[in-house]
Short mmCIF file of C-alpha atoms (C1' of nucleotides) in Angstrom, two decimals:
data_model
loop_
_atom_site.label_atom_id
_atom_site.label_comp_id
_atom_site.label_asym_id
_atom_site.label_seq_id
_atom_site.Cartn_x
_atom_site.Cartn_y
_atom_site.Cartn_z
CA MET A 127 11.83 60.72 -36.91
CA ALA A 128 14.57 61.54 -34.44
CA VAL A 129 16.30 58.51 -33.00
CA HIS A 130 18.36 60.49 -30.52
CA ASP A 131 17.68 63.55 -28.46
CA LEU A 132 19.97 66.18 -29.91
CA ALA A 133 18.22 69.10 -28.26
CA THR A 134 19.19 68.48 -24.65
CA PRO A 135 22.95 68.22 -25.13
CA ALA A 136 22.93 71.04 -27.69
CA VAL A 137 21.15 73.44 -25.34
CA ALA A 138 23.40 72.51 -22.43
CA TRP A 139 26.44 73.16 -24.62
CA TYR A 140 24.97 76.45 -25.83
CA ASP A 141 24.33 77.69 -22.30
CA ALA A 142 28.00 77.19 -21.51
CA ASN A 143 29.62 78.18 -24.81
CA ALA A 144 27.46 80.64 -26.72
CA ARG A 145 28.95 83.87 -27.98
CA ASP A 146 27.63 86.98 -26.31
CA LEU A 147 26.03 88.75 -29.27
CA PRO A 148 23.90 91.87 -28.77
CA TRP A 149 20.98 90.66 -30.89
CA ARG A 150 20.68 87.69 -28.54
CA SER A 151 20.31 89.92 -25.50
CA PRO A 152 16.94 89.93 -23.74
CA ASP A 153 16.99 93.66 -24.46
CA ALA A 154 17.12 93.12 -28.22
CA THR A 155 13.94 94.17 -29.99
CA PRO A 156 12.25 92.17 -32.76
CA TRP A 157 13.49 94.86 -35.15
CA GLY A 158 17.03 94.35 -33.88
CA VAL A 159 16.69 90.61 -34.40
CA LEU A 160 15.33 91.10 -37.92
CA VAL A 161 18.13 93.49 -38.86
CA SER A 162 20.74 91.07 -37.53
CA GLU A 163 19.29 88.16 -39.48
CA VAL A 164 19.31 90.08 -42.74
CA MET A 165 22.85 91.32 -42.19
CA LEU A 166 23.99 87.80 -41.35
CA GLN A 167 22.75 86.40 -44.66
CA GLN A 168 26.08 85.37 -46.17
CA THR A 169 28.13 87.79 -44.07
CA PRO A 170 30.25 86.69 -41.06
CA VAL A 171 29.42 87.76 -37.51
CA SER A 172 32.67 89.68 -37.10
CA ARG A 173 31.77 92.07 -39.89
CA VAL A 174 28.11 92.37 -38.96
CA LEU A 175 28.74 93.35 -35.34
CA PRO A 176 29.90 96.96 -35.79
CA ALA A 177 27.45 97.59 -38.64
CA TRP A 178 24.54 96.33 -36.54
CA LEU A 179 25.49 98.55 -33.60
CA ASP A 180 25.68 101.63 -35.84
CA TRP A 181 22.47 100.73 -37.61
CA MET A 182 20.46 100.21 -34.43
CA ALA A 183 21.78 103.43 -32.90
CA ARG A 184 20.69 105.36 -35.97
CA TRP A 185 17.42 103.56 -36.74
CA PRO A 186 16.21 101.94 -33.51
CA THR A 187 12.75 101.23 -34.93
CA PRO A 188 11.29 100.40 -38.36
CA SER A 189 9.65 103.85 -38.38
CA ASP A 190 13.03 105.54 -38.03
CA LEU A 191 14.42 103.74 -41.04
CA ALA A 192 11.24 104.13 -43.11
CA ALA A 193 11.41 107.90 -42.58
CA ASP A 194 14.93 108.08 -44.00
CA ALA A 195 16.02 107.79 -47.62
CA PRO A 196 16.73 104.31 -49.02
CA GLY A 197 20.09 105.66 -50.19
CA GLU A 198 21.05 106.23 -46.57
CA ALA A 199 20.41 102.57 -45.82
CA ILE A 200 22.64 101.60 -48.75
CA ARG A 201 25.31 103.99 -47.52
CA ALA A 202 25.16 102.69 -43.95
CA TRP A 203 25.37 99.14 -45.27
CA GLY A 204 28.97 99.90 -46.11
CA ARG A 205 30.92 96.90 -47.29
CA LEU A 206 28.77 94.11 -45.85
CA GLY A 207 28.16 92.88 -49.39
CA TYR A 208 24.98 92.13 -51.34
CA PRO A 209 23.70 95.71 -50.97
CA ARG A 210 20.27 94.75 -52.25
CA ARG A 211 19.75 93.53 -48.70
CA ALA A 212 20.01 97.14 -47.50
CA LEU A 213 17.41 98.26 -50.00
CA ARG A 214 15.12 95.40 -49.02
CA LEU A 215 15.57 96.20 -45.34
CA HIS A 216 14.41 99.72 -46.07
CA GLU A 217 11.43 98.40 -48.06
CA CYS A 218 10.81 96.07 -45.16
CA ALA A 219 10.67 98.99 -42.72
CA VAL A 220 8.26 100.86 -44.99
CA ALA A 221 6.01 97.79 -45.22
CA ILE A 222 6.11 97.26 -41.46
CA VAL A 223 4.98 100.84 -40.92
CA ALA A 224 2.35 100.68 -43.65
CA SER A 225 0.86 97.29 -42.87
CA HIS A 226 1.79 96.42 -39.30
CA GLY A 227 1.56 99.65 -37.34
CA GLY A 228 5.32 99.92 -37.12
CA GLU A 229 5.73 96.63 -35.25
CA VAL A 230 7.62 93.67 -36.70
CA PRO A 231 4.95 91.00 -37.26
CA ALA A 232 5.18 87.84 -35.17
CA ASP A 233 3.46 85.57 -37.65
CA VAL A 234 5.65 83.53 -40.01
CA ASP A 235 3.31 83.95 -42.97
CA GLU A 236 3.23 87.70 -42.51
CA LEU A 237 7.01 87.81 -42.14
CA LEU A 238 7.35 85.84 -45.36
CA ARG A 239 5.49 88.56 -47.24
CA LEU A 240 8.11 91.16 -46.31
CA PRO A 241 10.79 91.94 -48.90
CA GLY A 242 14.05 90.12 -48.38
CA ILE A 243 12.57 87.77 -45.79
CA GLY A 244 12.59 84.13 -46.89
CA ALA A 245 12.02 80.75 -45.29
CA TYR A 246 15.02 80.97 -43.00
CA THR A 247 14.75 84.58 -41.86
CA ALA A 248 11.00 84.50 -41.25
CA ARG A 249 11.33 81.57 -38.88
CA ALA A 250 14.46 82.94 -37.26
CA VAL A 251 12.62 86.16 -36.36
CA ALA A 252 9.54 84.29 -35.12
CA ALA A 253 11.70 81.98 -33.01
CA PHE A 254 14.37 84.33 -31.69
CA ALA A 255 12.36 87.52 -31.30
CA TYR A 256 8.99 86.05 -30.38
CA ARG A 257 10.12 82.76 -28.84
CA GLN A 258 7.95 80.57 -31.01
CA ARG A 259 8.54 76.98 -32.00
CA HIS A 260 9.63 76.82 -35.64
CA PRO A 261 12.29 74.84 -37.49
CA VAL A 262 15.03 77.38 -38.20
CA VAL A 263 17.07 75.88 -40.99
CA ASP A 264 20.20 77.58 -42.18
CA THR A 265 23.31 76.11 -43.75
CA ASN A 266 24.77 75.31 -40.32
CA VAL A 267 21.70 73.41 -39.18
CA ARG A 268 21.44 71.52 -42.45
CA ARG A 269 25.04 70.41 -42.10
CA LEU A 270 24.64 69.49 -38.43
CA VAL A 271 21.53 67.42 -39.09
CA ALA A 272 23.02 65.77 -42.18
CA ARG A 273 25.89 64.55 -40.06
CA ALA A 274 24.32 63.83 -36.70
CA VAL A 275 21.06 62.33 -37.94
CA ALA A 276 21.63 61.09 -41.49
CA GLY A 277 25.27 60.13 -41.07
CA LEU A 278 26.28 62.04 -44.19
CA PRO A 279 29.45 64.14 -44.49
CA ASP A 280 27.50 67.18 -45.61
CA ALA A 281 24.03 68.36 -46.50
CA GLY A 282 22.91 67.83 -50.06
CA PRO A 283 21.18 70.45 -52.19
CA THR A 284 18.56 72.34 -50.22
CA THR A 285 15.13 70.80 -50.20
CA THR A 286 13.34 73.34 -48.09
CA ALA A 287 10.13 71.50 -47.33
CA ARG A 288 11.89 68.31 -46.34
CA ASP A 289 14.46 70.17 -44.27
CA LEU A 290 11.76 71.96 -42.31
CA VAL A 291 10.00 68.72 -41.39
CA ALA A 292 13.23 66.99 -40.44
CA VAL A 293 14.38 69.78 -38.16
CA ALA A 294 10.92 70.29 -36.65
CA ASP A 295 11.08 66.68 -35.46
CA LEU A 296 14.20 67.49 -33.44
CA LEU A 297 12.67 70.38 -31.50
CA PRO A 298 11.18 70.06 -28.01
CA THR A 299 7.48 70.77 -27.73
CA GLU A 300 7.69 73.75 -25.44
CA PRO A 301 8.18 76.93 -27.54
CA GLU A 302 10.80 78.72 -25.43
CA LEU A 303 12.91 75.60 -25.22
CA ALA A 304 12.43 75.00 -28.94
CA ALA A 305 13.71 78.51 -29.69
CA ARG A 306 16.77 77.93 -27.52
CA THR A 307 17.35 74.62 -29.27
CA SER A 308 17.24 76.33 -32.66
CA VAL A 309 19.87 78.89 -31.75
CA ALA A 310 21.92 76.14 -30.11
CA PHE A 311 21.92 74.07 -33.31
CA MET A 312 23.02 77.09 -35.31
CA GLU A 313 25.79 77.99 -32.90
CA LEU A 314 26.98 74.41 -32.78
CA GLY A 315 27.14 74.29 -36.55
CA ALA A 316 28.95 77.62 -36.71
CA LEU A 317 31.55 76.92 -34.03
CA VAL A 318 31.98 73.13 -33.77
CA CYS A 319 30.37 71.18 -36.60
CA THR A 320 32.05 73.35 -39.20
CA ALA A 321 32.24 72.63 -42.92
CA ARG A 322 35.90 71.73 -43.34
CA SER A 323 37.38 71.05 -39.91
CA PRO A 324 34.73 69.92 -37.44
CA ARG A 325 35.91 69.85 -33.84
CA CYS A 326 34.31 66.55 -32.94
CA THR A 327 36.24 66.20 -29.70
CA ASP A 328 34.51 69.34 -28.42
CA CYS A 329 31.08 68.35 -29.71
CA PRO A 330 28.28 67.60 -27.24
CA LEU A 331 26.65 65.37 -29.86
CA VAL A 332 29.65 63.13 -30.42
CA ALA A 333 28.02 60.22 -28.59
CA VAL A 334 24.91 60.28 -30.77
CA CYS A 335 26.32 61.50 -34.10
CA GLU A 336 25.63 59.06 -36.92
CA PHE A 337 28.43 60.36 -39.11
CA ARG A 338 30.89 59.97 -36.26
CA ARG A 339 29.56 56.46 -35.62
CA SER A 340 30.04 55.54 -39.27
CA GLY A 341 33.75 56.22 -38.93
CA ALA A 342 33.83 57.84 -42.36
CA ALA A 343 36.13 60.74 -43.17
CA LEU A 344 35.17 64.09 -44.63
CA PRO A 345 35.77 64.24 -48.38
CA ALA A 346 38.73 66.42 -49.28
CA GLY A 347 37.37 68.32 -52.24
CA PRO A 348 35.07 71.32 -52.34
CA THR A 349 31.48 70.59 -51.43
CA ARG A 350 30.00 73.14 -53.78
CA ARG A 351 30.88 74.87 -57.00
CA PRO A 352 33.32 77.72 -56.51
CA GLN A 353 31.85 81.11 -57.14
CA ARG A 354 34.10 83.22 -59.32
CA TYR A 355 34.18 86.89 -58.46
CA ALA A 356 37.15 88.66 -60.02
CA GLY A 357 36.16 90.27 -63.28
CA THR A 358 32.44 89.60 -62.91
CA ASP A 359 29.62 92.12 -63.14
CA ARG A 360 29.29 91.77 -59.40
CA GLN A 361 32.75 93.15 -58.87
CA VAL A 362 32.06 96.07 -61.21
CA ARG A 363 28.73 96.78 -59.51
CA GLY A 364 30.54 96.79 -56.19
CA LEU A 365 33.14 99.25 -57.45
CA ILE A 366 30.51 101.60 -58.84
CA LEU A 367 28.43 101.50 -55.69
CA ALA A 368 31.52 102.19 -53.59
CA VAL A 369 32.00 105.46 -55.49
CA LEU A 370 28.41 106.53 -54.86
CA ARG A 371 28.48 105.50 -51.19
CA THR A 372 31.44 107.69 -50.45
CA SER A 373 30.19 110.80 -52.23
CA THR A 374 27.60 113.10 -50.71
CA GLY A 375 25.85 114.21 -53.89
CA PRO A 376 25.36 112.96 -57.46
CA VAL A 377 28.51 112.05 -59.38
CA PRO A 378 29.13 112.51 -63.12
CA ARG A 379 29.48 109.46 -65.32
CA THR A 380 33.17 110.26 -65.71
CA ALA A 381 33.69 109.49 -62.01
CA ILE A 382 32.18 106.06 -62.60
CA ASP A 383 34.11 105.42 -65.80
CA VAL A 384 37.40 105.29 -63.95
CA VAL A 385 36.49 102.25 -61.84
CA TRP A 386 36.64 99.70 -64.69
CA PRO A 387 38.29 99.65 -68.12
CA ASP A 388 35.67 97.71 -70.07
CA ALA A 389 32.96 100.17 -71.16
CA ASP A 390 30.52 97.44 -72.11
CA GLN A 391 30.71 95.78 -68.74
CA ARG A 392 30.57 99.12 -66.96
CA HIS A 393 27.39 99.98 -68.79
CA ARG A 394 25.86 96.62 -68.01
CA ALA A 395 26.72 96.95 -64.33
CA LEU A 396 25.41 100.50 -64.04
CA THR A 397 22.21 99.66 -65.91
CA GLY A 398 21.71 96.71 -63.61
CA LEU A 399 22.19 98.83 -60.50
CA VAL A 400 19.63 101.33 -61.75
CA ALA A 401 17.20 98.53 -62.62
CA ASP A 402 17.64 97.11 -59.13
CA GLY A 403 16.88 100.48 -57.54
CA LEU A 404 20.31 100.75 -55.97
CA VAL A 405 21.33 103.69 -58.15
CA ARG A 406 19.33 106.58 -59.56
CA GLU A 407 20.14 108.67 -62.60
CA VAL A 408 19.62 112.32 -61.77
CA GLY A 409 19.70 114.89 -64.50
CA SER A 410 21.82 114.02 -67.49
CA ASP A 411 24.65 111.58 -66.93
CA ARG A 412 24.76 112.08 -63.21
CA PHE A 413 24.13 109.31 -60.70
CA SER A 414 23.43 108.98 -57.00
CA LEU A 415 22.08 106.64 -54.39
CA PRO A 416 18.27 106.62 -54.35
CA GLY A 417 16.80 109.53 -52.41
"C1'" DG B 61 17.16 73.90 -60.13
"C1'" DA B 62 20.59 77.01 -61.47
"C1'" DA B 63 22.33 81.49 -61.80
"C1'" DC B 64 22.92 85.67 -59.88
"C1'" DC B 65 23.77 88.91 -56.21
"C1'" DG B 66 29.53 91.45 -52.59
"C1'" DT B 67 33.13 91.32 -49.61
"C1'" DG B 68 37.14 90.28 -46.90
"C1'" DG B 69 39.51 86.92 -43.95
"C1'" DC B 70 41.59 82.55 -43.82
"C1'" DT B 71 44.50 78.59 -45.37
"C1'" DT C 270 48.41 82.32 -53.84
"C1'" DA C 271 44.17 81.27 -55.43
"C1'" DG C 272 40.44 79.28 -53.83
"C1'" DC C 273 37.44 78.35 -49.99
"C1'" DC C 274 34.17 80.12 -47.03
"C1'" DA C 275 30.39 82.94 -44.29
"C1'" DA C 276 23.11 82.98 -40.10
"C1'" DG C 277 19.94 83.45 -47.88
"C1'" DG C 278 16.73 85.48 -51.15
"C1'" DT C 279 15.00 86.23 -55.71
"C1'" DT C 280 14.32 85.25 -60.42
#
DNA sequence: GAACCGTGGCT
DNA sequence: TAGCCAAGGTT
């Protein structure tokens, strides 16, 4: 149960301070919103912006993407990271054409059935593209609510069901206003109520924030386990995929061998990429992006 | 629930 | 500089 009204000050702040992002434009299509949400999964806005503009110019509708090769989606993904998202976005477009007449579904349960669309993204699309009232809970919102409502320095481990109920309680009844509140919470978490250095003096919720009221300080240490990258299979997969992205046709295994010294790890990474559908073996010992 | 899945900018 | 960090999803 919400003790304070967080929505009103958050929306007022958002109206005055929100970034002008193209997927928030009234002209943005549901497809544009969906593409932005997938690209923004774990990738910062600054890197998504140019990729989104290119992507939408090339594939303005799900049908356009579905008609192209999945490998082209992986290529256009560039260095946004987690390239399986590109493959899933392509599968998503195919499913939208096959099952939804080429239109992004507006129903959360139908969105959840699409590949690569989980609890957050499904509700984000329903709220931001279709202006529905849904709790949209990302890492920013979880942190904001943990602080402002629960008085904790940070959100604990994700407990999706509980998070959804807690955030739903904070939303106004009227759907359009609820959708604006959701994007306002996210923006506030991204720009003001940040993980390490929250700018409380600029926060519209400072008067009602329970963590602020407690007078406690943010713990110094890391809030989650560091994720090693150098030397992992993920790095090797990335190096291999970079070779395939930048070549027009299939490449021989020898072109892949040069990216990493350890043959065992190279093999594991390449096998994994093929298993994931990100790479295809064509002919003998030649590899390419999936056609 | 934990591990895995990329990448580059920032401190 | 090495580690932290960024609008998650899937297994």
